[in-house]
Coordinates of C-alpha atoms in Angstrom, one line a residue:
Chain A
M1 CA 71.9 137.4 -94.9
S2 CA 71.9 134.9 -92.8
Q3 CA 72.8 137.0 -89.7
R4 CA 69.7 139.3 -91.4
S5 CA 67.1 136.2 -91.0
A6 CA 68.8 135.2 -87.7
G7 CA 68.2 139.2 -86.3
L8 CA 64.5 138.5 -88.2
R9 CA 64.0 135.1 -86.4
A10 CA 64.7 136.1 -82.8
Y11 CA 63.2 139.4 -83.7
V12 CA 59.5 137.4 -84.2
S13 CA 59.9 135.1 -81.3
E14 CA 60.5 137.8 -79.4
S15 CA 57.2 139.5 -80.5
Y16 CA 55.4 135.7 -80.8
R17 CA 56.5 135.8 -76.4
W18 CA 54.8 139.7 -76.4
L19 CA 51.9 138.2 -78.8
W20 CA 51.6 135.5 -75.7
V21 CA 51.4 137.8 -72.9
A22 CA 49.1 140.2 -74.6
F23 CA 47.4 136.9 -75.2
G24 CA 47.1 136.1 -71.7
V25 CA 45.8 139.9 -70.6
A26 CA 43.4 139.5 -72.4
V27 CA 42.0 136.1 -71.4
L28 CA 42.4 137.4 -67.9
V29 CA 40.7 140.9 -68.0
L30 CA 37.8 139.5 -71.0
P31 CA 35.2 139.4 -68.0
A32 CA 35.5 143.1 -67.1
V33 CA 35.1 143.8 -70.9
G34 CA 33.5 141.3 -72.9
T35 CA 29.0 141.0 -72.3
N36 CA 28.5 138.2 -70.4
Y37 CA 27.4 136.1 -73.4
F38 CA 30.7 136.5 -75.2
V39 CA 32.6 135.3 -72.3
G40 CA 30.4 132.1 -72.3
V41 CA 31.3 131.7 -75.9
F42 CA 34.8 132.2 -75.2
T43 CA 34.7 129.3 -72.5
Q44 CA 33.4 126.9 -74.7
A45 CA 36.1 127.9 -77.1
L46 CA 39.1 127.7 -75.1
I47 CA 38.1 123.6 -73.9
Y48 CA 37.7 123.3 -77.9
G49 CA 40.9 124.4 -77.5
L50 CA 42.7 122.1 -75.8
L51 CA 40.2 119.4 -77.7
A52 CA 42.3 120.0 -80.6
I53 CA 45.3 119.9 -78.9
S54 CA 44.4 116.4 -77.5
L55 CA 43.9 115.6 -81.6
D56 CA 46.9 117.2 -82.2
I57 CA 49.3 115.3 -80.2
A58 CA 47.7 112.3 -81.4
L59 CA 47.2 113.3 -85.2
G60 CA 50.0 115.8 -85.5
Y61 CA 53.1 114.4 -83.0
T62 CA 52.2 110.8 -83.3
G63 CA 50.9 110.4 -86.7
L64 CA 47.2 108.2 -85.9
L65 CA 44.7 109.9 -87.3
S66 CA 41.8 109.3 -84.6
L67 CA 38.1 109.4 -85.9
A68 CA 36.9 109.3 -82.6
P69 CA 38.4 112.4 -80.3
A70 CA 34.5 112.8 -79.9
A71 CA 34.3 109.3 -78.1
F72 CA 36.8 110.4 -75.6
F73 CA 35.3 114.3 -75.1
G74 CA 31.8 112.6 -74.0
I75 CA 33.6 110.3 -72.2
G76 CA 34.7 113.1 -69.6
A77 CA 30.9 115.1 -70.3
Y78 CA 29.5 111.5 -68.9
S79 CA 32.0 110.9 -65.9
V80 CA 31.2 113.9 -64.5
A81 CA 27.2 113.8 -65.4
K82 CA 27.1 110.6 -64.2
V83 CA 28.7 111.7 -60.8
V84 CA 26.8 114.5 -60.3
V85 CA 23.2 113.2 -61.6
D86 CA 22.9 109.7 -60.8
W87 CA 25.2 109.2 -58.0
G88 CA 25.0 112.5 -56.3
V89 CA 28.9 112.8 -54.9
S90 CA 31.5 115.4 -55.6
Y91 CA 31.4 117.0 -58.6
W92 CA 35.0 117.2 -58.7
L93 CA 35.4 113.2 -58.2
G94 CA 34.2 113.4 -62.2
F95 CA 37.7 114.7 -63.3
P96 CA 39.8 111.4 -61.7
L97 CA 36.8 109.7 -62.9
A98 CA 37.3 110.7 -66.4
V99 CA 40.6 110.3 -66.3
V100 CA 40.6 106.8 -65.0
V101 CA 37.7 105.8 -67.2
A102 CA 39.4 107.2 -70.3
A103 CA 42.7 105.8 -69.6
V104 CA 41.5 102.2 -69.5
V105 CA 39.5 102.6 -72.9
A106 CA 42.0 104.6 -74.3
V107 CA 44.5 101.0 -73.5
A108 CA 41.9 98.8 -74.8
I109 CA 40.9 100.7 -77.8
G110 CA 44.5 101.4 -78.6
Y111 CA 46.7 98.6 -77.4
G112 CA 45.5 96.1 -80.2
P113 CA 46.5 98.6 -83.2
I114 CA 48.9 99.6 -82.3
K115 CA 50.8 96.8 -81.2
R116 CA 50.1 94.9 -84.4
R117 CA 51.0 97.6 -86.6
I118 CA 47.9 98.1 -88.3
G119 CA 49.1 100.7 -90.5
E120 CA 47.1 104.6 -90.8
V121 CA 44.8 104.0 -93.2
Y122 CA 43.6 100.9 -91.2
F123 CA 44.0 103.0 -87.6
V124 CA 41.3 105.6 -89.6
L125 CA 38.8 103.2 -90.0
F126 CA 39.3 101.2 -86.6
T127 CA 38.6 104.7 -84.6
L128 CA 35.7 105.5 -86.8
A129 CA 34.4 102.0 -86.2
F130 CA 35.4 103.0 -82.7
G131 CA 33.6 106.3 -82.7
V132 CA 29.9 105.0 -84.5
L133 CA 30.1 102.6 -81.8
A134 CA 30.4 104.5 -78.7
H135 CA 27.8 107.0 -80.7
D136 CA 25.8 104.2 -80.6
A137 CA 25.9 103.0 -77.5
T138 CA 25.0 106.3 -75.3
Y139 CA 21.3 104.9 -76.9
V140 CA 21.4 101.7 -75.8
A141 CA 23.2 101.6 -72.5
T142 CA 20.3 104.3 -71.4
S143 CA 20.9 102.5 -68.0
L144 CA 24.2 104.5 -68.0
T145 CA 23.9 107.1 -70.2
G146 CA 19.9 108.1 -70.1
G147 CA 19.9 107.4 -73.3
S148 CA 19.0 110.0 -76.2
N149 CA 17.7 112.4 -73.0
G150 CA 21.1 112.4 -72.1
L151 CA 22.3 113.2 -68.3
G152 CA 21.2 115.9 -66.8
Y153 CA 20.7 118.9 -65.3
F154 CA 23.3 120.0 -63.2
S155 CA 25.2 123.2 -62.6
P156 CA 29.1 123.2 -61.1
P157 CA 29.0 123.6 -56.9
S158 CA 30.2 126.7 -55.0
M159 CA 33.1 126.7 -53.6
L160 CA 34.8 129.3 -51.1
G161 CA 31.8 131.1 -51.5
V162 CA 31.5 131.6 -55.2
D163 CA 29.6 129.9 -57.2
L164 CA 30.9 128.4 -60.2
G165 CA 27.7 127.6 -61.7
G166 CA 28.1 131.5 -62.9
T167 CA 29.2 132.4 -66.9
V168 CA 32.3 134.4 -65.3
P169 CA 33.3 132.3 -62.4
Y170 CA 32.8 129.2 -64.6
Y171 CA 35.7 130.9 -67.2
Y172 CA 38.3 131.2 -64.6
V173 CA 38.1 127.6 -63.5
T174 CA 38.4 126.7 -67.6
V175 CA 41.3 129.4 -68.2
L176 CA 42.9 128.1 -65.3
V177 CA 42.4 124.5 -66.3
V178 CA 42.7 124.9 -69.9
G179 CA 46.1 126.9 -68.9
A180 CA 47.7 124.9 -67.0
L181 CA 47.0 121.5 -69.1
G182 CA 47.7 123.6 -71.9
I183 CA 51.5 124.6 -70.8
G184 CA 51.9 121.3 -69.7
L185 CA 51.2 119.6 -72.2
Y186 CA 53.2 122.2 -74.0
A187 CA 57.0 122.0 -71.8
L188 CA 55.8 117.8 -72.5
L189 CA 56.3 118.0 -76.1
R190 CA 58.7 120.2 -76.2
S191 CA 60.9 117.9 -74.1
D192 CA 63.1 115.1 -75.7
Y193 CA 59.5 113.3 -75.3
G194 CA 57.9 115.3 -78.2
S195 CA 61.6 114.6 -80.7
V196 CA 61.0 111.3 -79.3
L197 CA 57.4 111.2 -81.3
H198 CA 58.7 113.2 -84.0
A199 CA 61.5 110.9 -84.9
T200 CA 58.8 108.1 -84.5
R201 CA 56.6 109.4 -86.7
Q202 CA 58.7 110.8 -89.7
N203 CA 60.9 106.9 -89.3
E204 CA 60.0 104.3 -87.0
L205 CA 61.8 101.8 -88.3
R206 CA 65.2 103.7 -87.3
M207 CA 63.8 104.6 -84.0
R208 CA 63.4 101.4 -83.2
Y209 CA 66.8 100.5 -85.0
L210 CA 68.6 103.3 -82.3
G211 CA 66.3 101.2 -79.4
Y212 CA 63.5 103.3 -78.6
D213 CA 60.7 100.9 -77.8
T214 CA 58.0 103.0 -80.2
D215 CA 54.9 100.7 -80.0
R216 CA 55.1 102.2 -76.4
E217 CA 55.8 105.7 -77.1
K218 CA 52.8 105.7 -79.5
L219 CA 50.8 103.9 -77.2
V220 CA 51.2 106.2 -74.0
A221 CA 50.7 109.2 -76.2
W222 CA 48.1 107.9 -77.8
V223 CA 46.6 107.8 -74.2
L224 CA 47.7 111.3 -73.4
S225 CA 45.8 112.8 -76.0
A226 CA 42.9 110.3 -75.0
V227 CA 43.1 111.5 -71.1
T228 CA 43.2 115.3 -72.3
S229 CA 40.7 114.5 -74.8
A230 CA 38.6 113.2 -71.4
L231 CA 39.3 116.4 -69.8
A232 CA 37.8 119.1 -72.4
G233 CA 34.9 117.1 -71.8
A234 CA 34.7 117.4 -68.3
L235 CA 34.9 120.8 -68.3
F236 CA 32.4 121.3 -71.5
V237 CA 29.6 119.3 -69.6
G238 CA 29.7 122.1 -67.0
T239 CA 28.9 125.1 -69.4
V240 CA 26.0 122.9 -70.3
G241 CA 25.0 121.4 -67.7
L242 CA 23.9 118.7 -69.3
A243 CA 26.0 114.8 -71.0
A244 CA 24.1 114.3 -74.1
P245 CA 25.2 111.9 -77.2
S246 CA 25.9 114.9 -79.3
M247 CA 28.8 115.0 -77.5
M248 CA 30.6 112.1 -78.7
S249 CA 28.5 112.3 -82.2
F250 CA 31.2 112.0 -85.5
E251 CA 30.2 115.5 -86.5
L252 CA 32.3 117.1 -83.6
S253 CA 35.2 114.9 -84.3
G254 CA 34.6 115.4 -88.2
E255 CA 34.9 119.5 -86.3
V256 CA 38.5 118.9 -84.5
I257 CA 39.6 117.1 -87.6
I258 CA 39.5 120.6 -89.5
W259 CA 40.7 122.4 -86.3
T260 CA 43.9 120.6 -86.1
V261 CA 44.5 120.7 -90.1
V262 CA 43.8 124.4 -90.0
G263 CA 45.6 125.6 -87.6
G264 CA 48.7 123.0 -88.7
T265 CA 49.4 119.6 -87.3
G266 CA 52.1 119.0 -85.4
T267 CA 52.4 123.3 -84.0
F268 CA 50.6 122.2 -81.1
V269 CA 49.5 126.4 -81.0
G270 CA 48.2 126.5 -84.5
P271 CA 45.3 123.9 -83.4
F272 CA 43.9 125.6 -80.1
I273 CA 44.3 129.3 -82.0
A274 CA 42.3 127.7 -84.7
A275 CA 39.6 125.9 -82.6
I276 CA 39.2 129.3 -80.5
V277 CA 38.7 131.5 -83.9
L278 CA 36.6 128.5 -86.0
H279 CA 34.8 128.5 -82.5
I280 CA 33.9 132.4 -82.0
V281 CA 33.0 132.5 -85.9
N282 CA 30.3 129.6 -85.5
N283 CA 29.1 131.6 -83.2
Y284 CA 28.7 134.8 -84.4
L285 CA 27.6 133.0 -88.5
G286 CA 25.1 130.8 -86.6
N287 CA 23.1 133.5 -85.9
V288 CA 23.2 135.2 -89.2
W289 CA 23.7 132.3 -91.6
P290 CA 23.0 128.7 -89.8
E291 CA 24.0 126.4 -92.7
G292 CA 27.3 128.7 -93.6
Y293 CA 29.4 127.5 -91.0
L294 CA 29.9 124.1 -92.3
I295 CA 29.9 124.8 -95.8
V296 CA 33.0 128.0 -95.6
L297 CA 34.7 125.3 -93.2
G298 CA 34.3 122.5 -95.7
V299 CA 35.6 124.8 -98.6
L300 CA 38.2 126.2 -96.5
F301 CA 39.2 122.7 -94.8
V302 CA 39.7 121.6 -98.5
G303 CA 41.6 124.7 -99.6
F304 CA 43.8 124.3 -96.1
V305 CA 44.6 120.2 -97.5
F306 CA 44.8 120.9 -100.7
L307 CA 47.1 124.2 -100.8
L308 CA 48.6 124.7 -97.3
P309 CA 48.9 120.8 -95.9
E310 CA 50.8 121.9 -93.2
G311 CA 48.2 124.5 -91.8
V312 CA 48.6 128.4 -90.9
M313 CA 51.0 128.1 -87.7
G314 CA 53.6 125.3 -90.3
A315 CA 53.2 127.9 -92.9
I316 CA 54.8 130.6 -90.4
R317 CA 57.2 128.3 -88.9
N318 CA 57.9 127.3 -92.8
R319 CA 58.7 130.9 -93.8
L320 CA 60.6 131.6 -90.5
R321 CA 63.1 128.8 -90.7
Chain B
M1 CA 2.2 70.9 -75.0
D2 CA 1.3 73.3 -77.9
L3 CA 4.4 73.7 -80.3
T4 CA 3.6 77.3 -82.2
P5 CA 6.8 77.8 -84.5
L6 CA 8.8 81.2 -83.8
L7 CA 8.5 82.4 -87.2
T8 CA 5.6 81.1 -90.1
S9 CA 7.2 80.3 -93.4
D10 CA 5.9 83.8 -95.1
Q11 CA 7.7 85.6 -92.7
I12 CA 10.7 83.8 -93.3
I13 CA 10.2 84.6 -97.2
T14 CA 9.7 88.4 -96.4
Y15 CA 12.6 89.0 -93.8
A16 CA 15.0 87.0 -96.0
L17 CA 13.8 88.8 -98.8
N18 CA 14.3 92.1 -97.0
G19 CA 17.5 91.3 -96.3
F20 CA 17.9 90.6 -99.8
S21 CA 17.1 93.6 -101.6
N22 CA 19.0 96.1 -98.0
G23 CA 22.2 93.9 -98.8
M24 CA 22.4 95.5 -102.3
I25 CA 21.5 98.6 -101.9
L26 CA 25.0 98.4 -99.0
F27 CA 26.5 96.1 -102.0
L28 CA 25.8 98.8 -104.4
V29 CA 27.7 101.4 -102.1
A30 CA 30.6 99.2 -100.8
S31 CA 31.3 98.2 -104.0
G32 CA 33.0 101.7 -105.2
L33 CA 33.9 101.8 -102.1
T34 CA 36.3 99.2 -102.4
L35 CA 37.5 99.0 -106.0
I36 CA 38.7 102.8 -104.8
F37 CA 40.3 101.6 -102.1
G38 CA 41.8 98.4 -103.3
L39 CA 43.1 100.2 -106.3
I40 CA 43.9 104.0 -105.0
G41 CA 44.7 103.2 -101.0
L42 CA 42.2 106.1 -100.4
I43 CA 39.8 106.1 -98.5
N44 CA 36.9 108.3 -100.3
F45 CA 34.7 109.9 -97.5
T46 CA 32.9 112.0 -100.2
H47 CA 31.2 108.6 -101.3
G48 CA 28.4 108.8 -98.8
A49 CA 27.9 112.6 -100.6
M50 CA 27.5 110.7 -103.9
V51 CA 25.1 109.0 -102.8
A52 CA 23.1 111.6 -101.1
L53 CA 23.4 113.6 -104.4
G54 CA 22.2 110.7 -106.6
G55 CA 19.3 110.6 -104.7
Y56 CA 18.2 114.0 -104.9
L57 CA 19.6 114.5 -108.4
T58 CA 16.9 111.6 -109.1
L59 CA 14.3 113.6 -107.1
V60 CA 15.4 116.9 -109.0
F61 CA 14.8 115.2 -112.3
V62 CA 11.8 113.2 -111.6
G63 CA 9.9 116.6 -110.8
V64 CA 11.0 117.5 -114.4
T65 CA 10.6 114.6 -116.6
G66 CA 7.7 112.9 -114.6
S67 CA 9.8 109.4 -115.0
F68 CA 12.0 107.6 -112.6
W69 CA 14.1 105.9 -114.8
L70 CA 14.9 108.5 -117.0
S71 CA 15.9 110.5 -114.1
L72 CA 17.9 108.0 -112.6
V73 CA 20.6 107.5 -115.1
A74 CA 20.1 111.6 -115.5
A75 CA 21.2 111.6 -112.2
I76 CA 24.1 108.9 -112.3
V77 CA 25.6 110.9 -115.4
V78 CA 25.7 113.8 -113.3
V79 CA 27.1 112.7 -110.5
S80 CA 29.4 111.3 -112.7
V81 CA 31.1 113.9 -114.1
F82 CA 31.2 115.3 -110.8
G83 CA 33.2 112.8 -109.6
L84 CA 35.7 112.9 -113.0
L85 CA 35.8 116.8 -112.1
L86 CA 37.3 116.2 -108.4
E87 CA 39.3 113.1 -109.6
R88 CA 40.6 115.4 -111.8
T89 CA 41.2 118.5 -110.3
I90 CA 41.6 117.5 -106.8
L91 CA 42.0 113.8 -105.9
H92 CA 44.3 112.5 -107.7
H93 CA 47.1 115.0 -106.7
L94 CA 46.7 113.6 -103.2
Y95 CA 46.9 109.9 -103.7
E96 CA 49.9 109.4 -102.7
E97 CA 49.5 110.1 -99.3
P98 CA 46.5 108.8 -97.3
L99 CA 46.1 110.8 -94.9
L100 CA 45.9 114.0 -97.1
G101 CA 43.5 112.3 -99.6
F102 CA 41.1 111.4 -96.6
L103 CA 41.0 115.2 -95.3
A104 CA 40.2 115.6 -98.7
T105 CA 37.3 113.6 -99.2
F106 CA 36.1 114.4 -95.5
G107 CA 35.7 118.0 -96.5
I108 CA 34.3 117.6 -99.6
H109 CA 31.7 115.9 -98.0
L110 CA 30.8 117.8 -95.7
V111 CA 30.6 120.5 -98.4
V112 CA 28.3 118.6 -100.3
E113 CA 26.0 117.6 -97.3
E114 CA 25.8 121.2 -96.1
L115 CA 25.0 122.3 -99.4
L116 CA 22.4 119.3 -100.2
S117 CA 20.7 120.8 -96.2
F118 CA 20.9 124.2 -97.2
R119 CA 19.6 124.0 -100.9
F120 CA 16.9 120.9 -100.2
G121 CA 17.0 121.8 -95.9
D122 CA 17.0 119.0 -92.9
Q123 CA 13.6 117.1 -93.4
S124 CA 13.3 114.3 -94.9
R125 CA 11.7 114.0 -99.0
S126 CA 10.4 110.7 -100.8
L127 CA 10.2 109.5 -104.1
T128 CA 7.2 107.1 -105.6
A129 CA 8.5 103.8 -107.1
P130 CA 8.2 103.4 -110.8
F131 CA 5.9 99.8 -110.0
P132 CA 4.1 100.7 -106.7
G133 CA 2.2 97.5 -105.3
S134 CA 3.2 94.5 -104.7
M135 CA 3.7 91.4 -106.3
D136 CA 2.9 87.8 -105.2
L137 CA 6.3 85.3 -104.4
L138 CA 6.6 82.4 -103.3
G139 CA 3.3 83.1 -101.3
V140 CA 4.2 86.3 -100.0
A141 CA 2.7 89.4 -101.4
Y142 CA 6.3 91.8 -101.9
P143 CA 6.8 95.6 -102.3
K144 CA 8.1 95.4 -106.5
H145 CA 10.3 97.9 -106.2
R146 CA 12.8 96.0 -103.6
L147 CA 12.2 93.3 -105.8
L148 CA 13.5 95.2 -108.4
I149 CA 16.5 96.5 -106.2
I150 CA 17.5 93.5 -106.1
A151 CA 17.1 92.0 -109.6
I152 CA 19.2 95.2 -110.0
G153 CA 21.9 94.0 -107.6
F154 CA 22.5 91.3 -108.8
A155 CA 22.9 92.2 -112.4
V156 CA 25.4 94.5 -112.0
A157 CA 27.3 92.3 -109.4
L158 CA 27.3 90.5 -112.5
V159 CA 28.4 93.1 -114.9
I160 CA 31.5 94.5 -112.7
G161 CA 32.1 91.0 -111.7
L162 CA 32.4 90.1 -115.8
V163 CA 34.2 93.7 -116.5
L164 CA 37.3 92.9 -114.2
T165 CA 37.3 88.7 -114.8
R166 CA 37.2 89.0 -118.8
T167 CA 38.0 92.1 -120.0
R168 CA 41.0 93.6 -120.5
L169 CA 39.9 96.5 -118.1
G170 CA 40.2 94.4 -116.0
L171 CA 43.2 92.9 -116.7
E172 CA 45.2 96.9 -116.3
I173 CA 42.9 97.3 -113.3
H174 CA 44.0 94.2 -111.3
A175 CA 47.6 94.7 -113.0
T176 CA 47.7 98.9 -111.8
A177 CA 46.3 97.4 -108.3
I178 CA 49.0 95.0 -107.6
Q179 CA 52.5 97.1 -109.6
P180 CA 51.4 100.4 -110.7
D181 CA 55.0 101.0 -112.1
T182 CA 55.0 97.7 -113.7
A183 CA 52.1 98.2 -115.0
E184 CA 52.9 101.5 -116.4
I185 CA 55.7 100.2 -117.9
L186 CA 53.8 97.3 -119.7
G187 CA 51.4 99.9 -121.1
V188 CA 48.9 100.3 -119.0
N189 CA 47.9 104.3 -118.3
S190 CA 47.7 104.0 -114.6
R191 CA 46.2 107.5 -114.5
K192 CA 43.5 106.8 -117.0
V193 CA 42.7 102.9 -114.9
Y194 CA 42.2 105.0 -111.6
T195 CA 40.0 108.1 -112.9
L196 CA 37.8 105.3 -114.6
T197 CA 37.5 103.4 -111.5
F198 CA 36.8 106.6 -109.5
V199 CA 34.0 107.8 -111.6
L200 CA 32.9 103.8 -112.1
G201 CA 32.7 103.6 -107.5
T202 CA 31.3 106.8 -108.0
A203 CA 28.1 105.9 -110.4
L204 CA 27.1 102.8 -108.2
A205 CA 26.7 105.2 -105.2
A206 CA 24.5 107.6 -107.4
L207 CA 23.0 104.3 -108.8
A208 CA 22.4 103.4 -105.1
G209 CA 21.1 106.3 -103.9
G210 CA 18.3 106.7 -106.5
L211 CA 17.4 103.4 -106.5
V212 CA 16.8 103.8 -102.5
G213 CA 14.4 106.6 -102.3
P214 CA 11.1 105.1 -102.6
I215 CA 11.2 102.7 -100.0
T216 CA 13.6 105.0 -97.3
S217 CA 13.0 108.6 -96.7
I218 CA 16.1 111.0 -98.7
T219 CA 17.5 113.1 -96.4
P220 CA 21.1 115.5 -96.7
G221 CA 22.8 112.6 -94.3
M222 CA 21.6 109.3 -95.8
G223 CA 24.7 108.1 -97.4
T224 CA 26.6 108.5 -94.4
S225 CA 25.1 106.4 -92.7
Y226 CA 25.3 103.9 -95.6
M227 CA 28.6 104.6 -95.9
V228 CA 30.2 104.1 -92.3
Q229 CA 28.1 100.2 -92.6
A230 CA 29.8 99.7 -96.0
F231 CA 32.8 100.4 -94.4
L232 CA 32.9 97.9 -92.5
V233 CA 31.5 95.4 -94.7
I234 CA 35.0 96.4 -97.0
I235 CA 36.7 96.0 -94.0
V236 CA 35.1 92.6 -93.4
G237 CA 35.3 91.6 -97.1
G238 CA 38.5 92.2 -97.7
M239 CA 39.4 95.9 -98.9
G240 CA 39.6 96.3 -102.6
S241 CA 37.7 92.5 -103.0
F242 CA 34.6 93.1 -105.0
K243 CA 33.8 89.7 -104.2
G244 CA 33.9 90.1 -100.7
S245 CA 31.7 93.4 -101.0
F246 CA 29.0 91.1 -102.4
V247 CA 29.1 88.0 -100.2
V248 CA 29.0 90.5 -96.8
S249 CA 26.9 92.8 -97.8
I250 CA 23.9 89.7 -98.1
I251 CA 25.5 88.2 -95.0
V252 CA 24.8 92.0 -93.3
G253 CA 21.7 92.4 -94.7
Q254 CA 20.4 89.2 -94.0
I255 CA 21.4 89.5 -90.2
T256 CA 20.3 93.1 -89.8
A257 CA 16.8 91.8 -91.4
F258 CA 16.9 88.3 -88.6
G259 CA 19.1 89.6 -86.0
W260 CA 16.4 92.2 -84.2
L261 CA 14.3 89.2 -83.7
I262 CA 16.8 88.1 -80.8
L263 CA 18.8 91.4 -80.7
A264 CA 17.4 95.5 -80.6
P265 CA 18.5 96.6 -84.2
T266 CA 21.2 98.6 -82.6
Y267 CA 22.3 96.3 -80.8
V268 CA 22.5 94.3 -83.9
E269 CA 24.1 97.3 -85.5
L270 CA 26.7 97.4 -82.1
T271 CA 27.5 94.0 -83.3
V272 CA 28.4 94.2 -86.7
F273 CA 31.0 96.9 -85.8
V274 CA 32.6 95.2 -83.1
A275 CA 33.4 92.3 -85.9
A276 CA 34.7 95.0 -88.0
M277 CA 37.4 95.9 -85.4
A278 CA 38.4 92.1 -84.7
F279 CA 38.4 91.7 -88.6
I280 CA 40.8 95.1 -88.9
L281 CA 43.3 93.6 -85.9
Y282 CA 43.1 90.2 -86.7
K283 CA 42.2 89.9 -90.4
P284 CA 43.3 92.7 -92.2
R285 CA 42.5 91.7 -95.8
G286 CA 39.6 90.4 -94.3
F287 CA 37.5 86.6 -96.5
F288 CA 38.4 87.3 -99.7
G289 CA 41.2 90.0 -99.9
K290 CA 44.4 89.7 -101.7
P291 CA 47.5 90.9 -99.8
E292 CA 48.4 92.1 -102.8
V293 CA 45.6 94.5 -103.7
F294 CA 46.3 96.9 -101.1
E295 CA 49.6 97.2 -98.3

């Protein structure tokens, strides 16, 4: 019996690998077969996938439910827009700027709550306040953010004779960045560091007895999550050419939470795939029945929290265990 | 030198009354939230949706019956029943899991809000006040409906305050909040206490939604902004502290009413948010929160 299940597991993880290869090939050949419109949608879907991963690092691995992933997403978007529109320097400088600003803000916001161990419920409320604060700030700090008009319009530059402003070239840039970050983060979280985070989430006191500085580990994961969100935002702004307050909105944060929970918190792959699928569904359902998407999403979400709190990916893993 | 006063006394009275009426609406939202949070430990995100639902149902019933008060009562009853059903079917399973509880209420909030915008559209609606016009108070003409809101707010505060401190039910709520197991052993039906508190909080949200209709616009998202502000109020006032939610609501109402003289309104809001964040960090139990109520 156990031999059979072991065989089954090996078979599944084998076909799993093939699934990933198939997915990778599909992603690479997509521009050749898909319409330009769909390539554009898929570009944004991949970026949202990265955003969902960033929340999963905080929520699924570290147990910190943040209601402000959109705030860091917006920081990334505004960094790039600021660099191009207001300062007129290279587009690519926006990315390191996004990382630095997001890291500094993340430490400033996260250090107090994590050091003082305010508990998960208070952390939720703390990030709620921070998220609304950041969103409001984009409207008032007009000299910095352009107020409700946002910062725009611009398009990504040319490189090596290729105009990255085009849908297909930018798609490949996105695939490259999301792929590299995704694989890098996956490797990091599969390493001992990921186990430390999982263990800390499950029994923090015990990890402290074992000599781990759990506050530091949580803060590092929190900053990592924020920086990933910011990079997603920096990539995203290239697809629309405008950094607007809506990128920092609570609605976006809410959607990210839904993707993450539906995909399965702490599974890394689940949130990524869920964000891609749900964004594509949103795009097509949004054309036929605009209000429908959020209703369907909400019902789906409540169903998941209630019946399948570990999400799709978590359920699959449990079944295989 | 010519000294003109910054504010005339009439203006001061008007601003203060504005602060009270806005603060009372905030109090109605925040008190329900704080009772639910303090007793159950649930971050109840459906609260904002209940405010909006209260507003829209009042609007619909006014169209049918023509009477504001009848409609308000009917809306409160319907929203309370809805809250009861939610609590009994879904939410009570999730009390042990604060994160899942928050996520579930967040999803329900989304569904209700989207259904409202699906049914009524996104444009704002408004209600006509049952007593239109203004009356003379301390030498200024002030809208009657806002005065009514102030009166209802104080009455609700008094009644619920008395229930919490003077009745058997209040005792049971306190006991359940402090030590649910011990309360259970001593014969408190904690399940009933949870349900009652949740429904009471929901009814207060619906009352706020209906009452606020004549002075602001009714939109599907109206509850969310009140709820976010109310969360900050209960943080500063102390989670689970009814008295705290009352005092801090009035303070926030007054700060917003007078604050824009010095700062732009958004900055006033930002200041309140920063204050709330500082409170979470350094005084998570707020001014009035008792450590036992919720850890």
